[in-house]
XYZ file of C-alpha atoms in Angstrom:
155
model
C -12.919 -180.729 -41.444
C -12.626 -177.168 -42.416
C -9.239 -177.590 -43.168
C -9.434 -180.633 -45.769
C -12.408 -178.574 -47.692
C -9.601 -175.470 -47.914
C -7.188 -178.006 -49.076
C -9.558 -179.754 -51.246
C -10.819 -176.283 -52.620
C -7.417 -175.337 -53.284
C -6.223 -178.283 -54.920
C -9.042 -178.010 -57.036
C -8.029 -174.249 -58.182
C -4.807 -175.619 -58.485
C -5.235 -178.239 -60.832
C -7.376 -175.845 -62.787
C -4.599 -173.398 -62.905
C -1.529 -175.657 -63.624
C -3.945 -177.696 -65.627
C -5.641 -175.863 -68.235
C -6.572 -178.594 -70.173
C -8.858 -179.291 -67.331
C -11.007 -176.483 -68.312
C -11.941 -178.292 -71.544
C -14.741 -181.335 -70.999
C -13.167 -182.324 -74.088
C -9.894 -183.260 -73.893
C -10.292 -185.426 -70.901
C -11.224 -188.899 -71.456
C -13.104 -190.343 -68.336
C -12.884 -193.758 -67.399
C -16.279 -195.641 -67.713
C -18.338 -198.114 -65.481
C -21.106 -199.419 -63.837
C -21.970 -198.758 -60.017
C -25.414 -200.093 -58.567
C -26.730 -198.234 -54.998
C -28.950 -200.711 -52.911
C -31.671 -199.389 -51.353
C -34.954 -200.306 -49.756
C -36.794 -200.482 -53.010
C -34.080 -202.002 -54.388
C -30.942 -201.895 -56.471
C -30.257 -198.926 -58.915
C -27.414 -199.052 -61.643
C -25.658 -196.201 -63.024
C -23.286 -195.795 -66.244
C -20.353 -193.468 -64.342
C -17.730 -191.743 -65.277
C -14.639 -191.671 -62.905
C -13.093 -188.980 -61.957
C -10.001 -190.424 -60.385
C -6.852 -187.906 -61.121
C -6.786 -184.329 -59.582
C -7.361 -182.826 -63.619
C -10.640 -185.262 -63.987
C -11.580 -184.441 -60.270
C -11.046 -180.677 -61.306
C -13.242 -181.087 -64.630
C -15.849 -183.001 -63.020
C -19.285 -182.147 -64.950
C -18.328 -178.671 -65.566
C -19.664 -177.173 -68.777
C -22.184 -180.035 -69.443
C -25.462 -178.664 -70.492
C -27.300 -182.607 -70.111
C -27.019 -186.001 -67.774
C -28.801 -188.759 -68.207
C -30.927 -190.103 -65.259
C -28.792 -193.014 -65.418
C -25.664 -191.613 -65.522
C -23.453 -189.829 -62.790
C -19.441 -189.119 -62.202
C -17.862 -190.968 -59.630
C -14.791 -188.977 -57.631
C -12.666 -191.643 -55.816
C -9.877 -190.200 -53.223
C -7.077 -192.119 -52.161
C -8.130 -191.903 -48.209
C -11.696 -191.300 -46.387
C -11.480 -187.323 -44.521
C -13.643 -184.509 -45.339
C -14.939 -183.869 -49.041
C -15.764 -180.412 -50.175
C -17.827 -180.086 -53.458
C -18.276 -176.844 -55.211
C -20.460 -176.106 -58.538
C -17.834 -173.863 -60.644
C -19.517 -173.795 -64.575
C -21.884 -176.563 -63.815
C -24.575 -175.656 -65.391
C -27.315 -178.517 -64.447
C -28.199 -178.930 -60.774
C -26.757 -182.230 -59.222
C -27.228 -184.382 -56.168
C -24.205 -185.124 -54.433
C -24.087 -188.589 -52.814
C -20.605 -188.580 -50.599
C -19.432 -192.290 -50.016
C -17.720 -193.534 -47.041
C -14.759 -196.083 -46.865
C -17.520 -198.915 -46.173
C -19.788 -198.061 -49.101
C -22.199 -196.412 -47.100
C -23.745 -193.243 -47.998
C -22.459 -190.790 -45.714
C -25.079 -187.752 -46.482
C -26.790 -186.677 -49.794
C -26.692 -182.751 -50.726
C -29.608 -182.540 -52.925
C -29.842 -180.635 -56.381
C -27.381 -178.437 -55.721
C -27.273 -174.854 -57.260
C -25.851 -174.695 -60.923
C -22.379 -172.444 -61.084
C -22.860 -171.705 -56.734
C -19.080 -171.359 -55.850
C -20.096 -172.487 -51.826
C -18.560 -175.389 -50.827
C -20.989 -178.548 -50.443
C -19.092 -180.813 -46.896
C -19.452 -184.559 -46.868
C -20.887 -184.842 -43.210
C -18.528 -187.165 -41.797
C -15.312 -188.978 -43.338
C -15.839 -190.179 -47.276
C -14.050 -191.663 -49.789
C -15.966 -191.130 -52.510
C -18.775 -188.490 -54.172
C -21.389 -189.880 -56.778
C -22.708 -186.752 -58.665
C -26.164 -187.496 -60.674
C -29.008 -185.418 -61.797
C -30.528 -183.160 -59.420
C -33.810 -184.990 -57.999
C -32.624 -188.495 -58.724
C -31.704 -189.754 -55.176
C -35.519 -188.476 -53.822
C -36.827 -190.131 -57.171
C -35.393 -193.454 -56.219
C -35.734 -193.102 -52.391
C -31.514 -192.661 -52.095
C -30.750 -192.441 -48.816
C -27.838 -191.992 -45.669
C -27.092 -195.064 -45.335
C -27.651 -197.544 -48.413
C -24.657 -199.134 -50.123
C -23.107 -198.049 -53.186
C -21.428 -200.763 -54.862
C -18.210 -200.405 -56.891
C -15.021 -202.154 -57.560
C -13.352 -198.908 -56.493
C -14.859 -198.878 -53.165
C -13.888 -202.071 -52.334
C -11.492 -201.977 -49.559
């Protein structure tokens, strides 16, 4: 597990590096969508953004000052294995929702620390990280677990 965070970590500096256009919010054009997560109080949909390329993956919600409660960013990987997050110039605290191959919420890390440069593991294999406001998963009882529904996680 350790390994794929390094790689992911370094990828990620990488991109950054290689990619400076990465480094500006706007000159990347994210994808757009709808995901729903179904829970025991019921189904919640979110406008995403997808963050599907290493450059967009690199971005991610860096430099945004504002998120919706209804909005998020959606980071799909080509195979499940271990997912390290990190907040580099985010400036809004997030909760990270990592996504397993079967939809299922793998763990939640929970308003995460604006600009904190420690890596944030999936617990177990994922395929995917939701990022929404900090708070919103307790809010709307988000838990290990529930299934997040998108056409991108269908496999």
């Amino acid at each position: 597990m350790t390994r794929r965070i390094a790689m992911v970590s370094v990828a990620t500096v990488l991109a950054l590096t290689l990619c400076p256009q990465a480094a500006r919010a706007d000159e990347i054009r994210f994808e757009r969508s709808e995901l729903t997560i179904a829970t025991a109080r019921g189904e919640h949909r979110f406008r995403v953004e997808l963050a599907l390329r290493p450059a967009e993956q690199a971005q991610g919600l860096q430099h945004r000052p504002f998120l919706a409660e209804d909005a998020g960013m959606l980071f799909v990987y080509d195979r499940p294995g271990a997912i390290g997050m990190w907040m580099l110039n985010t400036l809004i605290p997030l909760d990270m929702i990592f996504i397993g191959a079967d939809g299922r919420i793998v763990n939640i890390a929970e308003r995460t620390q604006p600009k904190n440069l420690d890596i944030i593991p999936s617990a177990g294999p994922a395929l995917a990280v939701l990022e929404v406001l900090g708070g919103t998963s307790a809010r709307l009882g988000i838990r290990p677990g529930d299934r997040v529904i998108h056409p991108r996680l269908e496999r």
